[in-house]
Coordinates of C-alpha atoms in Angstrom, one line a residue:
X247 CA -78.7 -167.8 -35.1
X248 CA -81.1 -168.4 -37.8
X249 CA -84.5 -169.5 -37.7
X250 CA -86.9 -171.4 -40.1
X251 CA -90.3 -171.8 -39.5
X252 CA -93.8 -173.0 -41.3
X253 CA -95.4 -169.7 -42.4
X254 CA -98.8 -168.9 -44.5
X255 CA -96.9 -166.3 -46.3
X256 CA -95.1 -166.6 -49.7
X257 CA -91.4 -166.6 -49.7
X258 CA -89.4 -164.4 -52.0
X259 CA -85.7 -164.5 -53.1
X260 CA -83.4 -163.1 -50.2
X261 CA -80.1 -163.1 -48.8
X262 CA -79.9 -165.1 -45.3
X263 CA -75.9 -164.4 -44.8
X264 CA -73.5 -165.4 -47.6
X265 CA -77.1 -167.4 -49.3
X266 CA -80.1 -166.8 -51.1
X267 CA -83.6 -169.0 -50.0
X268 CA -87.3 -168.1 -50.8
X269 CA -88.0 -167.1 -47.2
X270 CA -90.6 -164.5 -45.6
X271 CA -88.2 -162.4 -43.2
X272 CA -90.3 -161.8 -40.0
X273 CA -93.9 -163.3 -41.2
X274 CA -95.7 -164.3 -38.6
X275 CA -95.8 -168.9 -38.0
X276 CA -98.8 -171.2 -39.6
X277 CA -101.5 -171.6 -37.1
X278 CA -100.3 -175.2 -35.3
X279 CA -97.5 -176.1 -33.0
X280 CA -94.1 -177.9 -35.1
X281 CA -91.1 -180.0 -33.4
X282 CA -88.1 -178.1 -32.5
X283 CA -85.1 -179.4 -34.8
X284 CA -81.4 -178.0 -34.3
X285 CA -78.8 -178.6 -36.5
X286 CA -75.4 -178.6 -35.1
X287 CA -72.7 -177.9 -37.9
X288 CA -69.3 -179.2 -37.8
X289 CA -65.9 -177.9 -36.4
X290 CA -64.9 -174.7 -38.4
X291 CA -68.1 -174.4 -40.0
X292 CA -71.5 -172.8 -40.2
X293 CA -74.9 -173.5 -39.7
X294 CA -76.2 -172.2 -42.9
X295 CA -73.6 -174.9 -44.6
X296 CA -77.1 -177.0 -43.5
X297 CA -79.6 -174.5 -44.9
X298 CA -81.6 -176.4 -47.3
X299 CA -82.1 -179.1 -45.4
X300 CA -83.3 -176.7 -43.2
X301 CA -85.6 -175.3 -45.2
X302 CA -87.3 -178.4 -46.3
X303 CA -87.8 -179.4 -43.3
X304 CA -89.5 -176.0 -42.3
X305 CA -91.5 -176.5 -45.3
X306 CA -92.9 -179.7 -44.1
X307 CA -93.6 -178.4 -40.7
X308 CA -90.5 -178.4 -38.7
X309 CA -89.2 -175.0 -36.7
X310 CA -85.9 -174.8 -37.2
X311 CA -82.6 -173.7 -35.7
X312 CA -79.2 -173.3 -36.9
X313 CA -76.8 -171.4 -34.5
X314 CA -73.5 -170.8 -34.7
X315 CA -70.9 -172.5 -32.6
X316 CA -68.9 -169.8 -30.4
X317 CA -65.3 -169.8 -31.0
X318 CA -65.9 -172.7 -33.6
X319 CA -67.2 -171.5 -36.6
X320 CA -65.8 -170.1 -40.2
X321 CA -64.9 -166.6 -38.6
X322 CA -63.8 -167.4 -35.5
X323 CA -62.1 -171.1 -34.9
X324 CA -60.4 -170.1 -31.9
X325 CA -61.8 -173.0 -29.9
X326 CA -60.8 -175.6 -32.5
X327 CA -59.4 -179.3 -31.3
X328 CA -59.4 -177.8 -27.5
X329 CA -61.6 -179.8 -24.4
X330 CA -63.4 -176.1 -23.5
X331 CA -65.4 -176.7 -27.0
X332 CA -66.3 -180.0 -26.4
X333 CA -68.1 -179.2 -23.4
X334 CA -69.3 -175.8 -25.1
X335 CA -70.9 -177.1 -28.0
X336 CA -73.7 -179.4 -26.1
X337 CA -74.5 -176.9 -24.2
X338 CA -74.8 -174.1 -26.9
X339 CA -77.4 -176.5 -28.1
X340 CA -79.0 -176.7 -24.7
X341 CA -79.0 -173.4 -24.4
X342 CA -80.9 -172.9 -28.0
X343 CA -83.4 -174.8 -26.9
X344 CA -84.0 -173.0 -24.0
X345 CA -84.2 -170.0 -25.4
X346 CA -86.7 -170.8 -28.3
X347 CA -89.1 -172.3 -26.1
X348 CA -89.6 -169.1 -23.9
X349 CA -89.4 -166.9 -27.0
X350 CA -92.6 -165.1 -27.0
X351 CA -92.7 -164.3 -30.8
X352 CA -92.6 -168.3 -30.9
X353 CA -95.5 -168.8 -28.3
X354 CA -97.4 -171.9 -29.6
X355 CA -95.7 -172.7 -32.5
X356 CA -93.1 -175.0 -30.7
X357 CA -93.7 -178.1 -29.6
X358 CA -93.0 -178.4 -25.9
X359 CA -91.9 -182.0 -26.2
X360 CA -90.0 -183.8 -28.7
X361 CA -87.1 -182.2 -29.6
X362 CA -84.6 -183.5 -32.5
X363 CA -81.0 -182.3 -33.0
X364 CA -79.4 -183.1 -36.2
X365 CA -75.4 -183.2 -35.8
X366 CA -72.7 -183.2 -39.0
X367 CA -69.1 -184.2 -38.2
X368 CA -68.3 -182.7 -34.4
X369 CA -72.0 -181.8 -34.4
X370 CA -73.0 -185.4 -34.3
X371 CA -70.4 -185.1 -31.2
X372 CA -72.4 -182.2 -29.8
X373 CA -76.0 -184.2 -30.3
X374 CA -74.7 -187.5 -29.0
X375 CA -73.3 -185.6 -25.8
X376 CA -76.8 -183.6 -25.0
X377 CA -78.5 -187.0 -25.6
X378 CA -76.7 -188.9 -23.0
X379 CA -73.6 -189.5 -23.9
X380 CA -70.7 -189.9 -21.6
X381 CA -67.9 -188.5 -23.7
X382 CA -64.2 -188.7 -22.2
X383 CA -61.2 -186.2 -24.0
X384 CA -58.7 -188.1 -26.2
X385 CA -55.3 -189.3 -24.4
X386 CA -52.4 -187.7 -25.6
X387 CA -50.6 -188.8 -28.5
X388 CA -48.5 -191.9 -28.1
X389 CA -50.5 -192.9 -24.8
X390 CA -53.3 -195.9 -24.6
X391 CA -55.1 -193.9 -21.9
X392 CA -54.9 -190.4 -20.4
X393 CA -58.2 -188.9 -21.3
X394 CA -60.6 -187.2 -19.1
X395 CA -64.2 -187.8 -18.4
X396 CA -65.9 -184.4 -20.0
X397 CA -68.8 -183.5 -17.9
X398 CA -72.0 -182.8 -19.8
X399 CA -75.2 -182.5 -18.8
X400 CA -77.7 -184.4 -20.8
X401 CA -81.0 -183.3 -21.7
X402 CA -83.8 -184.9 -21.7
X403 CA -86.0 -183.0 -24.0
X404 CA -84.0 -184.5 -26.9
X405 CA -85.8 -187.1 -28.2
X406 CA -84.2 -188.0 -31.4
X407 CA -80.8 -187.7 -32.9
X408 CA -79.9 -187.5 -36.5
X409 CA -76.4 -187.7 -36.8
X410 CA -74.4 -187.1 -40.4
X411 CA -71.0 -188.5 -41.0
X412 CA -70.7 -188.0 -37.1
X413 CA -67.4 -187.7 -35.1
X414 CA -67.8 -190.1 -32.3
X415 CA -64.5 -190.8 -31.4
X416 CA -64.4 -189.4 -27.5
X417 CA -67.5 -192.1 -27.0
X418 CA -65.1 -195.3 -26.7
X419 CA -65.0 -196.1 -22.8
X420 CA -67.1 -198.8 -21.5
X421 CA -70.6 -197.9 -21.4
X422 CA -70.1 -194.1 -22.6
X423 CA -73.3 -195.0 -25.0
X424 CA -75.1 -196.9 -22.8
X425 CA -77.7 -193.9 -22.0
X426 CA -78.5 -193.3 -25.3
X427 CA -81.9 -194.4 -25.9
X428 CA -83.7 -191.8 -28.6
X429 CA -84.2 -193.0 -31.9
X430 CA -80.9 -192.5 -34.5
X431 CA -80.8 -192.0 -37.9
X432 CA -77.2 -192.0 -38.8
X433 CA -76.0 -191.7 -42.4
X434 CA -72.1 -192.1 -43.1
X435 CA -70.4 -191.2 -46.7
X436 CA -68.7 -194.1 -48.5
X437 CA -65.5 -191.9 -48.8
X438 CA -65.7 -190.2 -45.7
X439 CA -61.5 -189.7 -44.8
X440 CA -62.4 -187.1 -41.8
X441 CA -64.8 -189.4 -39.9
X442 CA -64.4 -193.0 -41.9
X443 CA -67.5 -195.0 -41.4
X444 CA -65.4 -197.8 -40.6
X445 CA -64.3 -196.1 -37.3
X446 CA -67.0 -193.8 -36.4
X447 CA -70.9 -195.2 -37.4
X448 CA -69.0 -198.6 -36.8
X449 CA -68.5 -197.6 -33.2
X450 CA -71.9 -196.7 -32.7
X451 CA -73.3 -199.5 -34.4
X452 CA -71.5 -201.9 -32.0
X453 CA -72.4 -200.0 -28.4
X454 CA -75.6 -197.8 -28.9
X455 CA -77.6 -199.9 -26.3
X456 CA -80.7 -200.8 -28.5
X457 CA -80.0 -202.0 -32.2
X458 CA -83.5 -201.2 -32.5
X459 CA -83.4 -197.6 -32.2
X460 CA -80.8 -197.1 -34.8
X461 CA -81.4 -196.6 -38.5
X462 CA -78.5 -196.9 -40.7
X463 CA -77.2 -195.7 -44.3
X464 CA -74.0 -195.6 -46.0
X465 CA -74.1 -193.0 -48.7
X466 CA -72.7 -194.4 -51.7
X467 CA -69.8 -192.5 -53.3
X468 CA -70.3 -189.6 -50.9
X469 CA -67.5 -188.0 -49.3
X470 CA -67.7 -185.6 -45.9
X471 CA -68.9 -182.5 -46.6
X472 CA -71.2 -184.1 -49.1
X473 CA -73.7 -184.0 -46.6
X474 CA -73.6 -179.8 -46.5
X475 CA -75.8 -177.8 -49.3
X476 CA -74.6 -177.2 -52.8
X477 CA -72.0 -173.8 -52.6
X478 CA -72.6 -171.5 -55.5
X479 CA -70.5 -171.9 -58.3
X480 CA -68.3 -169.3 -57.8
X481 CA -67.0 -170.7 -54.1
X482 CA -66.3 -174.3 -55.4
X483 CA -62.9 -174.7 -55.8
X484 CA -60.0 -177.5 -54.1
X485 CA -59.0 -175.0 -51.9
X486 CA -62.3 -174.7 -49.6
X487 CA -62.8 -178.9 -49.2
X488 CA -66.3 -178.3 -47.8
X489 CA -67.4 -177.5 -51.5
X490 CA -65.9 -181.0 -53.1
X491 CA -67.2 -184.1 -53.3
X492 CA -65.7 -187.4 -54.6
X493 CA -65.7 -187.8 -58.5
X494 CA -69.4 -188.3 -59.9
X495 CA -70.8 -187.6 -56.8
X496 CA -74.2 -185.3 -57.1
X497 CA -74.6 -183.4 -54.4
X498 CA -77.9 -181.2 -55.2
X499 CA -79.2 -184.2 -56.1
X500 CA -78.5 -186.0 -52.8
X501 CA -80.0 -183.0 -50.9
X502 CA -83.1 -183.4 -52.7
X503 CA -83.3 -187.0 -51.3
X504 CA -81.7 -186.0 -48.0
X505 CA -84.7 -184.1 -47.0
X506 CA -87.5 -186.6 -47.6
X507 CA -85.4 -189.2 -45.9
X508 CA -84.7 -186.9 -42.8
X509 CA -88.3 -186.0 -42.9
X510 CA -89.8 -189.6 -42.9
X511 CA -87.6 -190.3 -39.7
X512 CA -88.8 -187.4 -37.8
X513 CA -91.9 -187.4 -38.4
X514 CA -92.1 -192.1 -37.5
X515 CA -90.6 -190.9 -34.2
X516 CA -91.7 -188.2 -33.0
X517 CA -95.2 -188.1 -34.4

């Protein structure tokens, strides 16, 4: 897992896994105490695919977590389109949070209360389950009905959700949103064909139980994995889809707006 945190110290150039941020490995956190924030990256993926948003918010006062999903991530995607990660990957989360706010070299600078997950693709999946959602496994194909109730355990230290181009599909029985009550900000891509906007954000538009509590963006001209940071030149290519986005679509300079607009949200609801 890595962390990002507000620090007094001046970053430098270094390599955090396949990527290079201006980070100070190890310095010691700013005097204050900073929301908790984890970001929950998609099926197959990585959280450092999230890293400068990450580091943005961390910037701006946010202490920051990006683990790795067991047994679903780039390395090892074992777990992949199976019922076991579905009920992993909320509690993964759970279990982050947990951790960090024991950790000693963290005393003080977490916010006991008030934490925010932030969910891309099957991580929107993962926050929406830890924030109260009663997710149920897909019936088999062919079959109207068939799917099981998957028992997660919410947590009620979440306290607000932002979800990106989120896979929601396992939240479609009666009620399964209805205990959903943190604030949402929930951005879908205009070209989204892994979670289409039509589908997904429009299911959670219609049954999240206060329209209040939801703000809502489509991204114009964005794709999926438009949402994930820039790859260096050298990895973008057709053959790894996380790095392409629809034609004319900028994605650096989305990222630069993705951060303010992230931040704003945070910071209205959580104080």
């Amino acid at each position: 897992m890595v962390m990002l945190y507000p620090t007094a110290t001046a970053g430098r150039p270094t390599m955090v896994g396949l990527y290079e941020l201006p980070v100070a490995p190890m310095a010691a956190a700013a005097a204050g105490a900073f929301p908790l924030v984890v970001i929950s990256h998609g099926t197959g993926g990585s959280g450092l695919t999230h890293r400068l948003l990450a580091h943005y918010l961390a910037r701006h006062g946010c202490v920051v977590a990006l683990p790795e999903h067991p047994h679903n991530h780039r390395a090892d995607n074992s777990w992949a389109n199976t019922p076991q990660n579905l009920l992993a990957r909320p509690r993964h989360l759970r279990l982050v949070i947990d951790f960090l706010l024991a950790a000693g070299w963290l005393e003080g600078a977490v916010k006991t209360k008030g934490v925010a997950l932030i969910g891309h693709s099957l991580g929107g999946y993962s926050a929406l389950a830890l924030a109260g959602g009663r997710a149920q496994s897909l019936p088999p194909a062919g079959m109207a009905d068939g799917g099981q109730p998957l028992p997660v355990i919410s947590d009620a230290r979440v306290r607000a959700l932002v979800l990106l181009a989120p896979a929601v599909s396992w939240f479609q029985a009666e009620g399964a949103l209805q205990n959903v009550t943190v604030p949402i900000l929930l951005l879908a891509a205009e070209h989204d064909v892994q979670t289409p906007p039509a589908f997904h954000a429009a299911l959670l538009r219609r049954h999240l139980p206060n329209p209040a509590n939801l703000t809502y963006r489509l991204v114009a001209n964005a794709g999926h994995f438009s949402f994930l940071s820039p790859f260096p030149a050298a990895r973008i290519s057709p053959a790894l889809p996380p790095s392409q986005d629809p034609p004319g679509f900028d994605r650096a300079q989305f990222q630069a707006e993705l951060g303010p607009e992230v931040l704003a949200f945070l910071r209205r609801v959580l104080g």
